[in-house]
Amino acid sequence: MKATLYFRGSLSSCNYDCPYCPFSKNTDSQESLLKDRLQVQTFVDWVEEQEGSGHRLSVFFNPYGEGLTHRWYREALVKLSHMQHVDKVAIQTNLSAKLDWIGDLNPATAAFWVTYHPGQTEEERFLQQCLKLYGQQILFSVGCVGVKSAFNSMASIRKALPDDVYMWVNAYKDRPDYYSAEDTAFLSRVDPYFGLNAKDYDSMGKPCSTGQSVFYVQGDGRVKRCYKDRQVIGNLYKDGLEEICRERPCRMRQCDCYIGYIHMEEQQFASIYGERVLERIAKIP
């Protein structure tokens, strides 16, 4: 089967301290870091064991924190990118870690979902990091949380990035009616598809690929239909994909997160993102 696996281990700390992010307030102990490392290694080993099974897999790492500052995430990306049955491996990252290792990646399968955090890094350094990926012909998108304090920085980095690098904006939804019409127009100039992220999607009972061909894997192997649905539908290591997969209409009233609503079957996101949905690269109008 063709499946997408989102993986999130025990890591819950970041080297940034963005005020809008809860994960920046956490500090992992050596014990929790060891636990996360073993979880990532177990997951990569399981993926490797699927070679010859008929599965075609795409993998996305989205830890509660910054993964690339830890060696085991870098090693996992390199190893997975060279597996013949892995179509894509991507990671969500602030791109603050050294990138002297990216030459070991298979650029045909590796990709990055890069988030820009103004105030946490200098624009020039962030741009240099992005251009290192660009120079290695590794696909990536760049995005930012759409807080008003970041508007000037977003406009500047959008202007500095190559034209063929897609930049997305995550709508700030913690405050209702946060954006004026002028704000929305500005953000839509940065990200032509901002309006798709700015709204929530009615999803209760509607068909979704999650739980059928898209799975959200916890560090210990527990699998959920999606992260916001707490129901555990199986264990990847004990049950395997064949025992877990089946049609599962959404159980949530609304879906407000990109990695959730992107898999709603009645939406038309496939025409926008195509095979680049994991790294969040849309077709630039």
Tab-separated table of C-alpha atoms in Angstrom:
chain	number	residue	atom	x	y	z
A	1	MET	CA	0.000	0.000	0.000
A	2	LYS	CA	0.977	3.631	-0.431
A	3	ALA	CA	1.035	5.308	2.961
A	4	THR	CA	2.074	8.551	4.629
A	5	LEU	CA	3.474	8.360	8.154
A	6	TYR	CA	3.711	11.372	10.413
A	7	PHE	CA	6.103	10.615	13.266
A	8	ARG	CA	6.377	12.416	16.593
A	9	GLY	CA	8.652	11.098	19.313
A	10	SER	CA	9.223	12.232	22.881
A	11	LEU	CA	11.227	15.340	21.996
A	12	SER	CA	9.487	18.389	23.483
A	13	SER	CA	12.108	21.144	23.555
A	14	CYS	CA	13.358	23.772	21.140
A	15	ASN	CA	16.359	26.057	20.921
A	16	TYR	CA	14.009	28.983	20.227
A	17	ASP	CA	11.633	30.620	22.708
A	18	CYS	CA	8.837	32.028	20.534
A	19	PRO	CA	6.150	33.544	22.813
A	20	TYR	CA	3.266	31.963	20.859
A	21	CYS	CA	4.687	28.420	21.024
A	22	PRO	CA	4.205	26.191	24.099
A	23	PHE	CA	7.065	23.855	23.180
A	24	SER	CA	9.697	26.580	23.587
A	25	LYS	CA	9.058	26.533	27.326
A	26	ASN	CA	10.130	22.901	27.761
A	27	THR	CA	13.544	21.458	28.531
A	28	ASP	CA	14.271	17.805	27.770
A	29	SER	CA	16.307	15.812	30.262
A	30	GLN	CA	19.070	13.486	29.107
A	31	GLU	CA	16.695	10.632	29.875
A	32	SER	CA	13.951	12.027	27.645
A	33	LEU	CA	16.454	12.730	24.856
A	34	LEU	CA	17.688	9.142	25.039
A	35	LYS	CA	14.089	7.940	24.904
A	36	ASP	CA	13.443	10.052	21.813
A	37	ARG	CA	16.621	8.824	20.103
A	38	LEU	CA	15.648	5.198	20.642
A	39	GLN	CA	12.125	5.886	19.386
A	40	VAL	CA	13.425	7.469	16.184
A	41	GLN	CA	15.859	4.606	15.624
A	42	THR	CA	13.111	2.020	16.192
A	43	PHE	CA	10.869	3.793	13.702
A	44	VAL	CA	13.605	4.025	11.048
A	45	ASP	CA	14.395	0.331	11.545
A	46	TRP	CA	10.711	-0.531	11.047
A	47	VAL	CA	10.574	1.505	7.835
A	48	GLU	CA	13.700	-0.253	6.576
A	49	GLU	CA	12.148	-3.649	7.301
A	50	GLN	CA	9.237	-2.815	4.984
A	51	GLU	CA	11.415	-3.045	1.898
A	52	GLY	CA	10.017	-5.832	-0.253
A	53	SER	CA	6.627	-5.694	1.483
A	54	GLY	CA	4.980	-3.811	-1.360
A	55	HIS	CA	4.570	-0.660	0.728
A	56	ARG	CA	5.504	2.737	-0.711
A	57	LEU	CA	6.072	5.091	2.199
A	58	SER	CA	6.338	8.826	2.740
A	59	VAL	CA	7.602	10.017	6.119
A	60	PHE	CA	7.236	13.353	7.859
A	61	PHE	CA	8.939	14.193	11.155
A	62	ASN	CA	7.107	16.868	13.125
A	63	PRO	CA	8.454	16.771	16.673
A	64	TYR	CA	7.297	18.987	19.520
A	65	GLY	CA	10.574	20.874	19.243
A	66	GLU	CA	13.557	21.258	16.933
A	67	GLY	CA	14.810	17.918	15.663
A	68	LEU	CA	17.782	18.833	13.484
A	69	THR	CA	19.877	20.026	16.408
A	70	HIS	CA	19.998	16.338	17.387
A	71	ARG	CA	22.195	13.933	15.464
A	72	TRP	CA	19.653	11.107	15.325
A	73	TYR	CA	17.177	13.132	13.296
A	74	ARG	CA	19.850	14.086	10.775
A	75	GLU	CA	20.940	10.455	10.494
A	76	ALA	CA	17.325	9.324	10.110
A	77	LEU	CA	16.696	11.729	7.243
A	78	VAL	CA	19.829	10.633	5.406
A	79	LYS	CA	19.119	6.932	5.838
A	80	LEU	CA	15.445	7.141	4.896
A	81	SER	CA	16.166	9.317	1.860
A	82	HIS	CA	18.167	6.471	0.289
A	83	MET	CA	15.641	3.674	0.883
A	84	GLN	CA	14.179	2.442	-2.391
A	85	HIS	CA	10.645	2.082	-1.029
A	86	VAL	CA	10.564	5.576	0.546
A	87	ASP	CA	9.114	8.152	-1.823
A	88	LYS	CA	9.588	11.150	0.451
A	89	VAL	CA	11.127	12.041	3.799
A	90	ALA	CA	10.633	15.521	5.191
A	91	ILE	CA	10.946	17.352	8.488
A	92	GLN	CA	9.503	20.469	10.061
A	93	THR	CA	12.431	22.643	11.196
A	94	ASN	CA	13.527	26.161	12.075
A	95	LEU	CA	16.715	25.450	10.062
A	96	SER	CA	18.991	26.694	12.844
A	97	ALA	CA	21.238	23.605	12.891
A	98	LYS	CA	24.440	23.286	10.894
A	99	LEU	CA	23.834	22.009	7.367
A	100	ASP	CA	27.230	20.491	6.577
A	101	TRP	CA	25.536	17.074	6.360
A	102	ILE	CA	22.880	17.768	3.712
A	103	GLY	CA	25.194	16.638	0.922
A	104	ASP	CA	24.571	13.094	2.177
A	105	LEU	CA	20.849	13.371	1.503
A	106	ASN	CA	19.200	11.999	-1.599
A	107	PRO	CA	17.775	15.221	-3.086
A	108	ALA	CA	15.227	13.219	-5.058
A	109	THR	CA	13.393	12.222	-1.879
A	110	ALA	CA	14.487	14.554	0.961
A	111	ALA	CA	12.620	17.794	1.608
A	112	PHE	CA	12.208	20.435	4.301
A	113	TRP	CA	9.292	22.351	5.775
A	114	VAL	CA	11.133	25.422	7.069
A	115	THR	CA	9.624	27.878	9.527
A	116	TYR	CA	11.022	31.390	9.824
A	117	HIS	CA	10.922	32.911	13.319
A	118	PRO	CA	11.733	36.637	13.233
A	119	GLY	CA	13.327	37.722	16.488
A	120	GLN	CA	14.852	34.281	17.031
A	121	THR	CA	17.353	34.409	14.178
A	122	GLU	CA	18.912	37.055	11.981
A	123	GLU	CA	17.326	37.329	8.546
A	124	GLU	CA	20.695	37.138	6.797
A	125	ARG	CA	21.676	33.915	8.534
A	126	PHE	CA	18.274	32.354	7.914
A	127	LEU	CA	18.468	33.264	4.231
A	128	GLN	CA	21.964	31.762	3.996
A	129	GLN	CA	20.620	28.508	5.434
A	130	CYS	CA	17.799	28.454	2.896
A	131	LEU	CA	20.217	29.083	0.041
A	132	LYS	CA	22.325	26.126	1.164
A	133	LEU	CA	19.299	23.879	0.603
A	134	TYR	CA	18.602	25.630	-2.689
A	135	GLY	CA	22.175	25.120	-3.821
A	136	GLN	CA	21.943	21.395	-3.087
A	137	GLN	CA	18.682	21.246	-5.081
A	138	ILE	CA	16.798	20.018	-2.015
A	139	LEU	CA	13.163	21.025	-2.158
A	140	PHE	CA	11.811	23.139	0.668
A	141	SER	CA	9.134	25.636	1.572
A	142	VAL	CA	9.483	28.576	3.922
A	143	GLY	CA	6.745	29.783	6.214
A	144	CYS	CA	5.952	31.988	9.142
A	145	VAL	CA	3.292	32.349	11.819
A	146	GLY	CA	1.198	35.306	10.753
A	147	VAL	CA	1.524	37.470	13.850
A	148	LYS	CA	1.403	41.172	13.054
A	149	SER	CA	4.799	41.834	14.620
A	150	ALA	CA	6.327	39.641	11.889
A	151	PHE	CA	4.740	41.354	8.874
A	152	ASN	CA	7.778	43.444	7.937
A	153	SER	CA	10.109	40.472	8.340
A	154	MET	CA	7.832	38.288	6.212
A	155	ALA	CA	7.816	40.841	3.414
A	156	SER	CA	11.588	41.148	3.563
A	157	ILE	CA	12.355	37.424	3.531
A	158	ARG	CA	9.810	36.852	0.745
A	159	LYS	CA	11.612	39.441	-1.366
A	160	ALA	CA	15.008	37.901	-0.611
A	161	LEU	CA	14.083	34.274	-1.346
A	162	PRO	CA	14.299	32.912	-4.897
A	163	ASP	CA	11.019	33.420	-6.744
A	164	ASP	CA	10.454	29.675	-7.137
A	165	VAL	CA	10.542	29.031	-3.378
A	166	TYR	CA	6.990	28.930	-2.057
A	167	MET	CA	6.329	30.858	1.141
A	168	TRP	CA	3.311	30.005	3.296
A	169	VAL	CA	1.728	31.796	6.250
A	170	ASN	CA	0.077	30.067	9.192
A	171	ALA	CA	-2.918	32.114	10.292
A	172	TYR	CA	-2.771	33.240	13.917
A	173	LYS	CA	-6.070	31.944	15.307
A	174	ASP	CA	-5.649	32.494	19.041
A	175	ARG	CA	-7.534	35.795	18.826
A	176	PRO	CA	-10.829	36.084	16.907
A	177	ASP	CA	-11.047	38.808	14.253
A	178	TYR	CA	-7.290	39.261	14.498
A	179	TYR	CA	-6.841	40.381	10.894
A	180	SER	CA	-8.208	43.439	9.158
A	181	ALA	CA	-9.027	43.360	5.454
A	182	GLU	CA	-5.712	45.101	4.805
A	183	ASP	CA	-3.862	42.478	6.855
A	184	THR	CA	-5.469	39.660	4.889
A	185	ALA	CA	-4.603	41.335	1.607
A	186	PHE	CA	-0.969	41.700	2.680
A	187	LEU	CA	-0.675	38.086	3.828
A	188	SER	CA	-2.261	36.897	0.595
A	189	ARG	CA	0.461	38.693	-1.325
A	190	VAL	CA	3.052	36.768	0.685
A	191	ASP	CA	1.139	33.487	0.424
A	192	PRO	CA	-1.429	33.253	-2.386
A	193	TYR	CA	-3.145	30.427	-0.484
A	194	PHE	CA	-3.302	32.170	2.886
A	195	GLY	CA	-7.100	32.160	2.733
A	196	LEU	CA	-7.124	28.354	2.773
A	197	ASN	CA	-5.262	28.279	6.078
A	198	ALA	CA	-7.135	31.197	7.635
A	199	LYS	CA	-10.368	29.243	7.916
A	200	ASP	CA	-11.417	26.112	9.799
A	201	TYR	CA	-13.057	23.228	7.967
A	202	ASP	CA	-16.245	21.518	9.050
A	203	SER	CA	-15.130	17.913	9.205
A	204	MET	CA	-17.418	15.809	11.421
A	205	GLY	CA	-18.321	12.606	9.581
A	206	LYS	CA	-16.593	13.651	6.384
A	207	PRO	CA	-14.225	11.350	4.482
A	208	CYS	CA	-10.528	11.773	5.136
A	209	SER	CA	-7.440	9.794	4.173
A	210	THR	CA	-6.275	9.778	7.782
A	211	GLY	CA	-6.540	6.339	9.295
A	212	GLN	CA	-6.765	4.801	5.837
A	213	SER	CA	-3.560	5.800	4.053
A	214	VAL	CA	-2.282	8.562	6.351
A	215	PHE	CA	-1.217	7.703	9.900
A	216	TYR	CA	0.051	9.687	12.879
A	217	VAL	CA	2.607	7.627	14.765
A	218	GLN	CA	3.640	8.291	18.356
A	219	GLY	CA	7.127	7.492	19.583
A	220	ASP	CA	6.092	4.210	21.187
A	221	GLY	CA	4.368	3.002	18.019
A	222	ARG	CA	0.804	3.932	18.907
A	223	VAL	CA	-1.088	5.153	15.853
A	224	LYS	CA	-3.872	7.721	15.722
A	225	ARG	CA	-6.089	8.737	12.857
A	226	CYS	CA	-4.865	12.281	13.441
A	227	TYR	CA	-3.146	14.097	16.259
A	228	LYS	CA	-6.268	15.926	17.410
A	229	ASP	CA	-8.270	12.712	17.617
A	230	ARG	CA	-7.050	11.005	20.774
A	231	GLN	CA	-8.362	7.569	19.841
A	232	VAL	CA	-5.583	5.028	19.312
A	233	ILE	CA	-6.324	2.862	16.275
A	234	GLY	CA	-3.445	0.414	16.642
A	235	ASN	CA	0.258	-0.039	17.128
A	236	LEU	CA	2.531	0.222	14.103
A	237	TYR	CA	5.027	-2.338	15.363
A	238	LYS	CA	2.532	-4.913	16.617
A	239	ASP	CA	-0.246	-4.593	14.056
A	240	GLY	CA	1.393	-3.332	10.872
A	241	LEU	CA	-0.282	-1.073	8.345
A	242	GLU	CA	-2.526	-3.773	6.901
A	243	GLU	CA	-4.324	-4.326	10.214
A	244	ILE	CA	-4.712	-0.628	10.964
A	245	CYS	CA	-5.892	0.848	7.685
A	246	ARG	CA	-9.579	1.324	7.017
A	247	GLU	CA	-11.974	4.128	6.147
A	248	ARG	CA	-12.418	6.410	9.139
A	249	PRO	CA	-14.637	9.491	8.736
A	250	CYS	CA	-13.541	12.431	10.853
A	251	ARG	CA	-14.730	12.420	14.479
A	252	MET	CA	-13.876	16.078	15.119
A	253	ARG	CA	-16.263	18.982	14.673
A	254	GLN	CA	-13.737	21.084	12.788
A	255	CYS	CA	-10.245	20.768	11.385
A	256	ASP	CA	-8.001	23.819	11.698
A	257	CYS	CA	-4.505	22.427	11.103
A	258	TYR	CA	-2.719	22.076	7.751
A	259	ILE	CA	-1.476	18.533	8.400
A	260	GLY	CA	-5.073	17.544	9.086
A	261	TYR	CA	-7.339	19.317	6.613
A	262	ILE	CA	-4.909	18.716	3.751
A	263	HIS	CA	-6.083	15.083	3.795
A	264	MET	CA	-9.840	15.796	3.653
A	265	GLU	CA	-10.981	14.016	0.528
A	266	GLU	CA	-13.692	16.466	-0.537
A	267	GLN	CA	-11.277	19.388	-0.646
A	268	GLN	CA	-9.298	20.297	-3.745
A	269	PHE	CA	-5.825	20.544	-2.226
A	270	ALA	CA	-4.347	17.916	-4.550
A	271	SER	CA	-4.518	20.371	-7.432
A	272	ILE	CA	-2.528	22.902	-5.389
A	273	TYR	CA	0.109	20.752	-3.690
A	274	GLY	CA	0.255	17.584	-5.761
A	275	GLU	CA	3.120	15.365	-4.614
A	276	ARG	CA	4.607	18.176	-2.485
A	277	VAL	CA	2.017	18.124	0.279
A	278	LEU	CA	4.425	16.955	3.027
A	279	GLU	CA	6.926	19.743	2.520
A	280	ARG	CA	4.027	22.150	1.938
A	281	ILE	CA	5.092	23.334	-1.481
A	282	ALA	CA	2.181	24.736	-3.434
A	283	LYS	CA	2.107	25.558	-7.105
A	284	ILE	CA	2.990	29.247	-7.362
A	285	PRO	CA	0.313	31.059	-9.378
